[in-house]
Tab-separated table of C-alpha atoms in Angstrom:
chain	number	residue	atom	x	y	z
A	1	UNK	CA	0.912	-11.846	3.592
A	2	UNK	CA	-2.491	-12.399	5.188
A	3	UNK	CA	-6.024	-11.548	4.034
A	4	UNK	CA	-9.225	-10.692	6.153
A	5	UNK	CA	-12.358	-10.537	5.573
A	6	UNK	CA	-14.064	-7.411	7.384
A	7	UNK	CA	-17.787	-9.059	7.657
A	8	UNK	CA	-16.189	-11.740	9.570
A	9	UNK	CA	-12.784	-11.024	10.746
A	10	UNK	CA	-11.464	-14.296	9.182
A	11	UNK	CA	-8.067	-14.411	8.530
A	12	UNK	CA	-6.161	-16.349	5.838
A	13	UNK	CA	-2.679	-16.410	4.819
A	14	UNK	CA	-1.942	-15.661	1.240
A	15	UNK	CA	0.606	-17.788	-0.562
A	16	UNK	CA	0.947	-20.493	2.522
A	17	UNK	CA	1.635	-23.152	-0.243
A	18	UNK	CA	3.586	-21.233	-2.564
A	19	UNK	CA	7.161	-22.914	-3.369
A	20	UNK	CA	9.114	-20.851	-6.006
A	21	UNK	CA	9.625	-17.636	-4.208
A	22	UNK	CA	9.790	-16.101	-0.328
A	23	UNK	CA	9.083	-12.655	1.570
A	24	UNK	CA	6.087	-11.634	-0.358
A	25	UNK	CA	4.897	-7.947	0.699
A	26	UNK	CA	3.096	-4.739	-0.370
A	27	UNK	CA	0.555	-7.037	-2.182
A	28	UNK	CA	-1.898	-4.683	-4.500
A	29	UNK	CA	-4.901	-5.520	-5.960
A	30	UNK	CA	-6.136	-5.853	-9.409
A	31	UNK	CA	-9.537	-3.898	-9.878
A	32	UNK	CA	-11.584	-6.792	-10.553
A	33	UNK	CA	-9.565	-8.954	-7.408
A	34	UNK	CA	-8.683	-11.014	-9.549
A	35	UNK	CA	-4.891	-10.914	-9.471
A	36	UNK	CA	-2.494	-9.172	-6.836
A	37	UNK	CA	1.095	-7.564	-7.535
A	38	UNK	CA	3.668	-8.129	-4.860
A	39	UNK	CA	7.563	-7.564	-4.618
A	40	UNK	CA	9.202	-10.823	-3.017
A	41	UNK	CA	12.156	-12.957	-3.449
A	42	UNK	CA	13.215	-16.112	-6.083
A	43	UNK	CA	13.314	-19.536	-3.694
A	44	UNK	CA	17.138	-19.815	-3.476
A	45	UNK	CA	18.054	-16.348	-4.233
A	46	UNK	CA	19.005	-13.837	-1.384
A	47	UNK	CA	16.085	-12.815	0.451
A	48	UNK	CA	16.563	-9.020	-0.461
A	49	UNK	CA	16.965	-9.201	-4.466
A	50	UNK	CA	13.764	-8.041	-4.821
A	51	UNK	CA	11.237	-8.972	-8.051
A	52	UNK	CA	7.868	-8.144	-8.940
A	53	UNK	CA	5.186	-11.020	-8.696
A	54	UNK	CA	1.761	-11.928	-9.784
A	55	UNK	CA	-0.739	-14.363	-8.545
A	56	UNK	CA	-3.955	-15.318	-10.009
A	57	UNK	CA	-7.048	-15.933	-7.783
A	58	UNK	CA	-8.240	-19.532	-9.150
A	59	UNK	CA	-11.648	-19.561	-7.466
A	60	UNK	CA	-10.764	-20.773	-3.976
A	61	UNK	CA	-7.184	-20.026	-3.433
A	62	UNK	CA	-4.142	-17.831	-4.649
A	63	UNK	CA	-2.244	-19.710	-7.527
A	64	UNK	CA	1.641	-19.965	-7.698
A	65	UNK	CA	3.208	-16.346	-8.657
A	66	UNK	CA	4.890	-15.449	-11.378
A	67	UNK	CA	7.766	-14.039	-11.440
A	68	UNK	CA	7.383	-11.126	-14.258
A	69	UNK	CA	10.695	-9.257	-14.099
A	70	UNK	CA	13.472	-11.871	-12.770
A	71	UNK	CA	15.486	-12.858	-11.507
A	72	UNK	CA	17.740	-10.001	-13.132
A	73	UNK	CA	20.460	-8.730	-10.721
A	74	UNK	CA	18.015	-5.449	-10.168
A	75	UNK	CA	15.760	-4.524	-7.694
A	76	UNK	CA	12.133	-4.350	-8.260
A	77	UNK	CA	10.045	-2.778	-5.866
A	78	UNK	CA	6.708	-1.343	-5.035
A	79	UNK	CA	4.484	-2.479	-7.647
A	80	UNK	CA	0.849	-1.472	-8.092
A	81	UNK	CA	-2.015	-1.949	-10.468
A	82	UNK	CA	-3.361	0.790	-12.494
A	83	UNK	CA	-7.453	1.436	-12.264
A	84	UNK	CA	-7.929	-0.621	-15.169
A	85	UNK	CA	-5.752	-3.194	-13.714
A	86	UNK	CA	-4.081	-3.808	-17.483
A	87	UNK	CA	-0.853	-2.179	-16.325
A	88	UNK	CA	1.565	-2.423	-13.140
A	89	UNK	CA	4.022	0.510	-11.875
A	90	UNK	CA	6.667	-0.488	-10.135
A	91	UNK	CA	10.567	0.854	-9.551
A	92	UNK	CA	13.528	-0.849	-11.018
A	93	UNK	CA	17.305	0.393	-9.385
A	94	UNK	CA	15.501	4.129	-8.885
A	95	UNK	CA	13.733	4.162	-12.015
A	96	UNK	CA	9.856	4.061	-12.552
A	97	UNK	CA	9.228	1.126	-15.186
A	98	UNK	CA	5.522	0.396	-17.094
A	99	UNK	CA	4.884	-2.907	-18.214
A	100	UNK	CA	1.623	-4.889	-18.777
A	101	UNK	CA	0.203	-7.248	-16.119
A	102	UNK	CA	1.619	-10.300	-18.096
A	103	UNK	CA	5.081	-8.647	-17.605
A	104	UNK	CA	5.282	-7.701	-21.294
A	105	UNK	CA	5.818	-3.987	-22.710
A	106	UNK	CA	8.109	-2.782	-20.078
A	107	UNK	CA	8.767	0.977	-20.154
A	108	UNK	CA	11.121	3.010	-18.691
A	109	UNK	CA	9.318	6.502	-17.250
A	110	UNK	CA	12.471	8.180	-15.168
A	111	UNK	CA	15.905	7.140	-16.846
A	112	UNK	CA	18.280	9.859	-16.136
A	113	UNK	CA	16.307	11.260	-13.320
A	114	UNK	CA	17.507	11.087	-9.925
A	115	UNK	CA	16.118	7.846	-8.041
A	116	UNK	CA	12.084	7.790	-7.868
A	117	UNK	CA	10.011	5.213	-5.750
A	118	UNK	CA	6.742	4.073	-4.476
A	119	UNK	CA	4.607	4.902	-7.558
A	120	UNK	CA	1.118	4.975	-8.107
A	121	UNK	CA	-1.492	5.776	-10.269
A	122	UNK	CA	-4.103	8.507	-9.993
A	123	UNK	CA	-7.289	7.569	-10.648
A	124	UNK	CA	-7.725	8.405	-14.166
A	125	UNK	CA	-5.052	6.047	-14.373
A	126	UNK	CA	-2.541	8.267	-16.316
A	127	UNK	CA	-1.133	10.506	-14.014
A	128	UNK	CA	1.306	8.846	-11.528
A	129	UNK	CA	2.626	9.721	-7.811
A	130	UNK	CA	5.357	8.973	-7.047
A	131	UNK	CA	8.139	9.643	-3.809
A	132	UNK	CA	11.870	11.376	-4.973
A	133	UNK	CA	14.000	12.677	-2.352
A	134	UNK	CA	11.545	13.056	0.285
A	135	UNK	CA	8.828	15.448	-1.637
A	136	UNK	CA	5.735	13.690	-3.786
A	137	UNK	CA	5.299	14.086	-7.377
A	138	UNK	CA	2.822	13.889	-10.086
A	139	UNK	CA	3.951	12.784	-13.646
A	140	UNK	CA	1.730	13.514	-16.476
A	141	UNK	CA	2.997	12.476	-19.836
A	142	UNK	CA	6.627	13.108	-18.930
A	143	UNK	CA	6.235	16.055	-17.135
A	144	UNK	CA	6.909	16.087	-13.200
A	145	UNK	CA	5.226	18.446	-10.811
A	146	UNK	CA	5.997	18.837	-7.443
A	147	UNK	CA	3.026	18.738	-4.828
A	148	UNK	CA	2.419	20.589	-1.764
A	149	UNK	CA	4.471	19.510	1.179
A	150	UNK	CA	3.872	21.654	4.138
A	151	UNK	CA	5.708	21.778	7.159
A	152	UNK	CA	7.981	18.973	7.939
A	153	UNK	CA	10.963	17.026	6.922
A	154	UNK	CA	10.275	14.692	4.235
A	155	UNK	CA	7.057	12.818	2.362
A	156	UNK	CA	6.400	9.283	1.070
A	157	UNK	CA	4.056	6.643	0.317
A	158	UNK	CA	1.691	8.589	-1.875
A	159	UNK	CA	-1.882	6.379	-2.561
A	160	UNK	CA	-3.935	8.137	-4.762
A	161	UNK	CA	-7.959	8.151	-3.499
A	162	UNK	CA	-10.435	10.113	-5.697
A	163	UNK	CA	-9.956	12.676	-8.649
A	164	UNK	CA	-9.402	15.749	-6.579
A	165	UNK	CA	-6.837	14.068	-3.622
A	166	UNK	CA	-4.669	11.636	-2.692
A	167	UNK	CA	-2.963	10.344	1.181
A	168	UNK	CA	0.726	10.308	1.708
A	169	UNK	CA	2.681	10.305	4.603
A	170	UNK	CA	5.098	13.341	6.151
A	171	UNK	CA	7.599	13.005	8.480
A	172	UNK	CA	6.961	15.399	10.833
A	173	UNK	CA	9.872	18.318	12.472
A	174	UNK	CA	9.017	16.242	16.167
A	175	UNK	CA	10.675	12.756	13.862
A	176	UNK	CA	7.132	11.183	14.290
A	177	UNK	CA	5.244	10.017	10.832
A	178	UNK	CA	1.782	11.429	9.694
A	179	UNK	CA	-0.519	10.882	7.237
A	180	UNK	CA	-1.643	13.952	5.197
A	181	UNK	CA	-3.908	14.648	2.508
A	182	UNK	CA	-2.613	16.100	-0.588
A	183	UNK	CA	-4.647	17.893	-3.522
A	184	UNK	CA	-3.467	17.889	-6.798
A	185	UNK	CA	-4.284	21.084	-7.400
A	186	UNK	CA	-1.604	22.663	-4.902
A	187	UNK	CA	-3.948	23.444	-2.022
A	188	UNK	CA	-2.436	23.256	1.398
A	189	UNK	CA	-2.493	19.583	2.349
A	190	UNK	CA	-4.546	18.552	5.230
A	191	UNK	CA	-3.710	16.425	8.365
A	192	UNK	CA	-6.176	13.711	10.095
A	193	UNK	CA	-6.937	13.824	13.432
A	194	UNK	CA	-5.798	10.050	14.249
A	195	UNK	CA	-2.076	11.849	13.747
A	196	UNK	CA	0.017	11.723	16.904
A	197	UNK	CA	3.395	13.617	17.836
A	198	UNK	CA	4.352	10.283	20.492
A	199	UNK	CA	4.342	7.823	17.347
A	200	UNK	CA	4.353	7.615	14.137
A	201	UNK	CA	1.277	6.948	11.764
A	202	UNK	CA	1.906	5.809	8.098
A	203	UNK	CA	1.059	3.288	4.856
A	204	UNK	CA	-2.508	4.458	4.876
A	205	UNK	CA	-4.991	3.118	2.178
A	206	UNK	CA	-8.555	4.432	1.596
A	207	UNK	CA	-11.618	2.163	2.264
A	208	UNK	CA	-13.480	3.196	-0.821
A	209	UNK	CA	-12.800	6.670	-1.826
A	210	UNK	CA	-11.402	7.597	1.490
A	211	UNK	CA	-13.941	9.849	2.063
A	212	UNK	CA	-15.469	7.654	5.157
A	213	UNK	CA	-11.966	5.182	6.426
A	214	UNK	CA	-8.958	4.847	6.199
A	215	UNK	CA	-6.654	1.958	7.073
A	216	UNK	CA	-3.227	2.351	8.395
A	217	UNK	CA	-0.602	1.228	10.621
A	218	UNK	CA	0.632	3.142	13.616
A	219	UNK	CA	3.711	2.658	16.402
A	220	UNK	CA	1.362	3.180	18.894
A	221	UNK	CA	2.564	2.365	22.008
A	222	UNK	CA	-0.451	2.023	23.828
A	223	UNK	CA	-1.701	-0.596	21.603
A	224	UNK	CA	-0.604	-4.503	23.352
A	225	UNK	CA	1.872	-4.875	20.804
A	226	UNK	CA	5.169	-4.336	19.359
A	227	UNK	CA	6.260	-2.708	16.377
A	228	UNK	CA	4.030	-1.487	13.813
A	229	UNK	CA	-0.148	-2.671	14.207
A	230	UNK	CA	-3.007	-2.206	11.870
A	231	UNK	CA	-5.678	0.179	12.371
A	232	UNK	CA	-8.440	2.431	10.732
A	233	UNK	CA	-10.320	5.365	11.299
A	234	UNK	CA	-13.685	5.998	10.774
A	235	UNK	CA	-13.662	9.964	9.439
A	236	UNK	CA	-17.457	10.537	10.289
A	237	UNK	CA	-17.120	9.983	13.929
A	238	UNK	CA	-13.597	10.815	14.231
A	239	UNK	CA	-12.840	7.996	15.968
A	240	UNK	CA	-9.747	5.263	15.345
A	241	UNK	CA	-9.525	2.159	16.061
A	242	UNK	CA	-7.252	-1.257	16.437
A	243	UNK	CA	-8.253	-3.677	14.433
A	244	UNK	CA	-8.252	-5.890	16.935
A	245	UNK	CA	-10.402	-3.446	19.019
A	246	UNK	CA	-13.009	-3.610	16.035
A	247	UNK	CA	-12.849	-7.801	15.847
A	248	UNK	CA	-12.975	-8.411	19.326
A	249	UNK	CA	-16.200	-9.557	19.698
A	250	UNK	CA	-15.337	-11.817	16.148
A	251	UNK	CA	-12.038	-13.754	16.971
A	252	UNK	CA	-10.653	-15.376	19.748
A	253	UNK	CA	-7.159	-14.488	18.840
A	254	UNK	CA	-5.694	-11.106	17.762
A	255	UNK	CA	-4.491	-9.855	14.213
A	256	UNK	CA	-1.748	-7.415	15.138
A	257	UNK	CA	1.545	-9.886	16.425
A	258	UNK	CA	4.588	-8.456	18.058
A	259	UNK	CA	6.006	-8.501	14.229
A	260	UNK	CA	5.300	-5.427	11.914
A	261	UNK	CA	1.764	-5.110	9.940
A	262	UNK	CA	2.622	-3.252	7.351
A	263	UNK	CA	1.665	-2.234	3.744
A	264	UNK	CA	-2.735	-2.855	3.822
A	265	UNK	CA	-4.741	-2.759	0.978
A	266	UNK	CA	-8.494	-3.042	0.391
A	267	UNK	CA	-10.571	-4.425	-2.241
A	268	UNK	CA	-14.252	-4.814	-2.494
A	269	UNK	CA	-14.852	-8.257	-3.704
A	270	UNK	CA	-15.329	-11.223	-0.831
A	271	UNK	CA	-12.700	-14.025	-1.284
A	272	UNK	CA	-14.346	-18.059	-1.263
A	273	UNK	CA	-11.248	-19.531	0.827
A	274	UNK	CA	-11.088	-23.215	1.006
């Protein structure tokens, strides 16, 4: 996992020096910054028996995780901090689990329920998205409501943004990903203009309240890379952009690698690396 700071373009790599787990990814911040949530594996443990993780920010670096729901023969995936940051979401074996960000009070939201993934919370921090069998959902106090799809084959990756909306992404009936915007109040949900029917455009995460950018990543082939890259698009001037595009004239090397930049997430408060 890597962090970078947009002022600068300085990029750091989270967890360099950690010892007592491996593959850490879809890290989520706490609202104050000070902690992030992150599936990843036990050291010695096979590299796909997934757990959720916590690290503490200690003032200049990111302390050694803790391992909050294993190592338990299940796998845990996807977590994310409520608004409050008090509570993380996550998905245990298909079902939607609770617990507080110490790992304690774990509850179980979906048992019985056919498999649900990729939760996360609205911003009242109550109502919960969440991805089963390719449509998005809202859960409010046990019940589940379906939300608009449109056209297309299947949806995932919901991230709420402000009280009215929230982004997720659609696979579209040409195969390629897009990112939409949903409304929770059933309106026809909305696709951005950075879209493309050549390649696919997904795990977007508002800047903000989404209302100005929004980061992403996007196969775009055109970009000098392979795989998956990280970009953002600035709503106002309907532009979009390649990160390393924006940094260019801020780093001598590039962000984007010929591996896959996946999963971003933004925070507001400026890190103090040493």
């Amino acid at each position: 996992m890597w962090m970078i700071d947009l002022p600068t373009g300085t990029m750091t790599q989270v967890g360099r020096d950690w010892r007592d787990m491996i593959s850490p990814i879809n890290a989520h911040f706490s609202a104050d910054a000070q902690m992030i949530t992150f599936m990843g594996s036990q050291a010695g443990l096979p590299e796909n028996e997934w757990d959720v993780f916590v690290s503490h920010w200690d003032g200049s670096t990111w302390a050694q995780p803790v391992n909050l729901t294993g190592p338990n023969g299940a796998r845990d995936e996807d977590p994310k901090f409520s608004p409050t940051g008090s509570t993380i979401i996550y998905k245990q074996d298909g079902v939607l689990v609770t617990m507080n960000a110490d790992g304690s009070d774990k509850k179980y939201l979906t048992q019985g329920k056919p498999e649900s993934s990729m939760p996360y919370f609205a911003k009242n921090g109550r109502d919960i998205l969440f991805e089963r069998s390719g449509d998005i959902y809202l859960l409010n106090d046990g019940v589940e409501t379906l939300m608009y799809a449109g056209p297309g084959q299947s949806s995932y990756y919901p991230i709420g943004m402000d009280d009215t909306s929230f982004l997720y992404t659609r696979v579209q009936s040409a195969k390629h990903d897009s990112i939409m915007k949903g409304f929770y109040d059933g309106r026809p949900s909305q696709r951005y203009f950075f879209d493309s029917t050549d390649w696919d455009t997904s795990d977007s995460y508002p800047y903000e309240d989404g209302s100005r950018y929004i980061f992403y990543v996007t196969g775009d082939f055109l970009i000098p890379h392979g795989g998956y890259n990280l970009a953002f698009a600035d709503l106002k001037t309907k532009k979009h952009y390649d990160i390393d595009e924006y940094f260019r004239a801020k780093r001598s090397s590039d962000i984007n690698t010929e591996y896959q930049e996946l999963g971003p997430a933004w925070t507001p408060i400026r890190f103090n690396q040493k």
